[in-house]
PDB file of C-alpha atoms in Angstrom:
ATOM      1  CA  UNK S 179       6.031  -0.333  -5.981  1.00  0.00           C
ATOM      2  CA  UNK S 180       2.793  -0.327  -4.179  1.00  0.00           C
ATOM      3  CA  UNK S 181      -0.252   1.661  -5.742  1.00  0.00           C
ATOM      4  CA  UNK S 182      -3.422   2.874  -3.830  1.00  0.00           C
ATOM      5  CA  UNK S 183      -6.828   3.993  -5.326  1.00  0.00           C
ATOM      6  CA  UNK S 184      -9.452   4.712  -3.002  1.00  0.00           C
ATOM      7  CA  UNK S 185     -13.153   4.550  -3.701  1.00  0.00           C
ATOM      8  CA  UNK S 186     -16.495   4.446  -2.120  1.00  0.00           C
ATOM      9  CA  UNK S 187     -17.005   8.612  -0.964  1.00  0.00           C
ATOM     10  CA  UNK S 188     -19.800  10.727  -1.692  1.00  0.00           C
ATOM     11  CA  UNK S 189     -22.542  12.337  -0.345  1.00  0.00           C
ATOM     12  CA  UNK S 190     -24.512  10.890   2.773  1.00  0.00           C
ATOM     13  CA  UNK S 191     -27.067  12.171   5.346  1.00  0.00           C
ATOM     14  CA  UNK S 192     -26.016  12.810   8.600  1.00  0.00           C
ATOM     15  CA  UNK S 193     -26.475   9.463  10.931  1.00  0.00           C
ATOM     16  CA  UNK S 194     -25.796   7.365   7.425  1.00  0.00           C
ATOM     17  CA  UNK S 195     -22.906   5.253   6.377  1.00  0.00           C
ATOM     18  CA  UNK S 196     -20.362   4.402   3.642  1.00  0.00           C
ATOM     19  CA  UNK S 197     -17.874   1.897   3.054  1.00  0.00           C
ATOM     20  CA  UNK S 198     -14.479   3.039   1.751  1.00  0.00           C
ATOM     21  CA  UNK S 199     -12.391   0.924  -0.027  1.00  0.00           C
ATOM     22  CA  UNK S 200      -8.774   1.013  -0.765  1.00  0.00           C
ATOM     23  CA  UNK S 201      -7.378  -1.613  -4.167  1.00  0.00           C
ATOM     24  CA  UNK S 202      -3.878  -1.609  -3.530  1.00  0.00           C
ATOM     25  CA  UNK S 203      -1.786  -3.324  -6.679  1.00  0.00           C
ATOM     26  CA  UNK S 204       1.752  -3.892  -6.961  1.00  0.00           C
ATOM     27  CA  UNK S 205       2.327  -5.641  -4.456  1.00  0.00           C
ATOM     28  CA  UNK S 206       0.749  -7.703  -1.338  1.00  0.00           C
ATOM     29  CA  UNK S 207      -0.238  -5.275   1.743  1.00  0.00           C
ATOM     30  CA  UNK S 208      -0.949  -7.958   3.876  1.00  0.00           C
ATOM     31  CA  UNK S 209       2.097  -7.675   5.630  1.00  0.00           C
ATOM     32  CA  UNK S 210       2.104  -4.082   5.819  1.00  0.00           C
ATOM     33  CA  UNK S 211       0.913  -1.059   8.266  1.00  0.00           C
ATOM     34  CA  UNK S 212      -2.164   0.582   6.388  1.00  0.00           C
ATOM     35  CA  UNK S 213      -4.286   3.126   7.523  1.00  0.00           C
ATOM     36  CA  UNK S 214      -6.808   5.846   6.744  1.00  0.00           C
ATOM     37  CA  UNK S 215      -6.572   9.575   6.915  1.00  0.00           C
ATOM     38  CA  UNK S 216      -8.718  12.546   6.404  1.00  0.00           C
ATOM     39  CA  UNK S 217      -7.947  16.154   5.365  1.00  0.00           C
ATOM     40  CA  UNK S 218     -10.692  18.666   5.391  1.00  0.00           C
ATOM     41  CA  UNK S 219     -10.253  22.258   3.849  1.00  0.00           C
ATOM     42  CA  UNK S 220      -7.946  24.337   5.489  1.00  0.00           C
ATOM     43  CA  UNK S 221      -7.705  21.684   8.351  1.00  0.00           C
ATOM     44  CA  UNK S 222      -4.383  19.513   8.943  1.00  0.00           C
ATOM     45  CA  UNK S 223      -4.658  15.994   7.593  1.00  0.00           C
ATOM     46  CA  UNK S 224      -5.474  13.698  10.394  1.00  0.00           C
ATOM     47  CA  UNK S 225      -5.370  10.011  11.739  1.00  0.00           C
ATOM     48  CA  UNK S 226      -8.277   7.820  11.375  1.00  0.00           C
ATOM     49  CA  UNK S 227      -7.418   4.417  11.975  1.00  0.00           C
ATOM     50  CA  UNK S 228      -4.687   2.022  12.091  1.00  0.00           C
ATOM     51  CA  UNK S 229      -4.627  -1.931  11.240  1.00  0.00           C
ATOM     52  CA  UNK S 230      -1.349  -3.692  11.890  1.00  0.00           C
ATOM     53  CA  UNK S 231      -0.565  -7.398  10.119  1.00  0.00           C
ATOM     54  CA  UNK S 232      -1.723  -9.253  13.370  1.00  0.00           C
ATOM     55  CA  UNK S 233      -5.110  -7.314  12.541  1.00  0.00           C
ATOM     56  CA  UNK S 234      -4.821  -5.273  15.990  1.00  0.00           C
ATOM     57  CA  UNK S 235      -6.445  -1.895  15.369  1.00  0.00           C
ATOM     58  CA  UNK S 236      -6.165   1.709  16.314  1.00  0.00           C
ATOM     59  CA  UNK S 237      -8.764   4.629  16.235  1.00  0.00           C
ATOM     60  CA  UNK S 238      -8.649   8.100  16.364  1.00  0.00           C
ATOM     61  CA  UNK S 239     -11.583   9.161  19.760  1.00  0.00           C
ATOM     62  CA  UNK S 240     -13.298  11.125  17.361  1.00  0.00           C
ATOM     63  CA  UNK S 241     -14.324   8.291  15.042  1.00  0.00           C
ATOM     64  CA  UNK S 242     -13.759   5.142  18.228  1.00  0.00           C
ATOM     65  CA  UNK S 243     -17.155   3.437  18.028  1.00  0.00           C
ATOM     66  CA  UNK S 244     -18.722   4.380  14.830  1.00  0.00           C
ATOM     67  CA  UNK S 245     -16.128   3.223  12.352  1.00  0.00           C
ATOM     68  CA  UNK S 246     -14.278   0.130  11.487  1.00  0.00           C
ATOM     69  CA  UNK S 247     -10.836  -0.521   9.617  1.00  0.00           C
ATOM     70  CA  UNK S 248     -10.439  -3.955   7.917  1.00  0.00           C
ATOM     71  CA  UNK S 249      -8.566  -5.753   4.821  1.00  0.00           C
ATOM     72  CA  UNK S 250      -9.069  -8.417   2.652  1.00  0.00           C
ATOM     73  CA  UNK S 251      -6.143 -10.314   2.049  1.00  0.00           C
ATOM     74  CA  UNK S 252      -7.209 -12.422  -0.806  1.00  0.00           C
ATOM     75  CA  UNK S 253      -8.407  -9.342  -2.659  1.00  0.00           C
ATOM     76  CA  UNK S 254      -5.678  -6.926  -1.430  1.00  0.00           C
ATOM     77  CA  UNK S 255      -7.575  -4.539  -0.196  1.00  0.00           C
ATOM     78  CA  UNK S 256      -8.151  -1.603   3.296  1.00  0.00           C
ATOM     79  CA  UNK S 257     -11.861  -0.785   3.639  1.00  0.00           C
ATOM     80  CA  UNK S 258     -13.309   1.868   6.243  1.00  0.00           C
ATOM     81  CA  UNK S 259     -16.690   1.317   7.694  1.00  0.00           C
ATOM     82  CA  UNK S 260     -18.161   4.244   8.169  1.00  0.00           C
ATOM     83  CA  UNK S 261     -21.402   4.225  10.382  1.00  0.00           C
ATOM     84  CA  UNK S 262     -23.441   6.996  12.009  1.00  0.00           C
ATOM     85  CA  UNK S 263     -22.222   9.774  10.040  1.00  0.00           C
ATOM     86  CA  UNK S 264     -21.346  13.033  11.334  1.00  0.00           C
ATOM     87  CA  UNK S 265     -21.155  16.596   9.645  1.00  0.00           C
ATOM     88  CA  UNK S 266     -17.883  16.974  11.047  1.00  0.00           C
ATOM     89  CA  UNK S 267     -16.521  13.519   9.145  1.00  0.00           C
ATOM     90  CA  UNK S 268     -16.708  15.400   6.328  1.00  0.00           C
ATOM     91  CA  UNK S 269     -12.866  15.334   4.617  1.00  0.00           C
ATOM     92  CA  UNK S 270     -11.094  13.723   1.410  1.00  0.00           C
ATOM     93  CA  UNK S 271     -10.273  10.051   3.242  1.00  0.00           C
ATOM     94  CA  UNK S 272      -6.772   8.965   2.129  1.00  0.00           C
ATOM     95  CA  UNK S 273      -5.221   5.032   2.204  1.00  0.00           C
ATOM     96  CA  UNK S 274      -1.640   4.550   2.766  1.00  0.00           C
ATOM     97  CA  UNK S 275       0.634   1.594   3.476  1.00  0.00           C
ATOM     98  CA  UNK S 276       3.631   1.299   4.802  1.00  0.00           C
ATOM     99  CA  UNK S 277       5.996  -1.884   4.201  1.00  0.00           C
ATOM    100  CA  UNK S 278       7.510  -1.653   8.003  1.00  0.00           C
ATOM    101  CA  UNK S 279       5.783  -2.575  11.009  1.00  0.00           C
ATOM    102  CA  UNK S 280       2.326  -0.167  12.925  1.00  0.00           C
ATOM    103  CA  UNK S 281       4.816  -1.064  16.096  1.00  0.00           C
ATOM    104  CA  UNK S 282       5.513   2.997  16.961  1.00  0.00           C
ATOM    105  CA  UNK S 283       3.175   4.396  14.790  1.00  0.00           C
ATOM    106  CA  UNK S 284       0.526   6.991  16.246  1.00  0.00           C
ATOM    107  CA  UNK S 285      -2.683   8.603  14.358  1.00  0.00           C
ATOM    108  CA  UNK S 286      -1.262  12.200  15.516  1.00  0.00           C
ATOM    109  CA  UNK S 287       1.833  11.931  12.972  1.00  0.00           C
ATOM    110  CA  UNK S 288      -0.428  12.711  10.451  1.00  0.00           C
ATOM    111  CA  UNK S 289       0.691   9.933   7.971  1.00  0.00           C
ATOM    112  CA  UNK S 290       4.404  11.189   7.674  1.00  0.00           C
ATOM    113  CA  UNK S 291       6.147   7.868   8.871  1.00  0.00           C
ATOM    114  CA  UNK S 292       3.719   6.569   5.465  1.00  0.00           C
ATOM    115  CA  UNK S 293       5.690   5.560   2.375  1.00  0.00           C
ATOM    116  CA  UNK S 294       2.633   5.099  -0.006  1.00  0.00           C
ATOM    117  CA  UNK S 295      -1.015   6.778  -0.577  1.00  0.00           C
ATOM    118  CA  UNK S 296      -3.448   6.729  -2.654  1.00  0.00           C
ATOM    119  CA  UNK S 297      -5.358   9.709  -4.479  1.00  0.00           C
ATOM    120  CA  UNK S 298      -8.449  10.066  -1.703  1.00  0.00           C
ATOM    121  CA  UNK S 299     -11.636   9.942  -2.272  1.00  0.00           C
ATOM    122  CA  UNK S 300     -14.473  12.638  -1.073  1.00  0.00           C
ATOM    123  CA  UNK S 301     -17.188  12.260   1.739  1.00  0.00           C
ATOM    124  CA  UNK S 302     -19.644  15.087   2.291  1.00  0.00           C
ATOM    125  CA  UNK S 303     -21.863  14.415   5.106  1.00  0.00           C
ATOM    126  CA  UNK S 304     -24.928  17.025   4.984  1.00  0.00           C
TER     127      UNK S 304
END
């Protein structure tokens, strides 16, 4: 089975950036539909970005422009650029993977179609 363990959150100033990463072991995502989610307190959990095994992408308008979803094959692993930071990004950021196609898939699902996730990790933008 596929395991996910995010890392890379923390603190940042507003206008800053961070780089997410997701190490996925078990087995090769590089087939797969991965993606990134947030969840702040109280809030829904919500679509961030999509990246599909031809390495087409899909972003949610709120982030569209400011960050960027991308995977290392060789290394198995989803990272999230995150670039000009705003209060309102602040959220636990989940991975998750799926082993079937993005084809059908939209960010407003909230992840549910998503077979595997990892633990998060935090970003606090202040």
């Amino acid at each position: 089975d596929v395991q996910l363990v995010e890392s890379g959150g923390g603190s940042v100033q507003a206008g800053g950036s961070l780089r997410l990463s997701c190490a996925a072991s078990g087995h090769t995502v590089s087939t797969y539909c991965l993606a990134w989610f947030r969840q702040a307190p109280g809030k829904e959990r919500e679509g961030v970005a999509l990246i599909d095994v031809d390495g087409s992408t899909t972003y949610s308008e709120s982030v569209k422009g400011r960050f960027a979803i991308s995977q290392d094959n060789a290394k198995n692993t989803l990272y999230l650029q995150m670039n000009n930071l705003k209060l309102e990004d602040t959220a636990r950021y989940f991975c998750a993977a799926d082993s079937m196609s993005c084809r059908g898939r939209v960010l407003t699902l909230g992840g549910a179609d998503f077979a595997h996730w990892g633990q998060g990790t935090q970003v606090t933008v202040s």
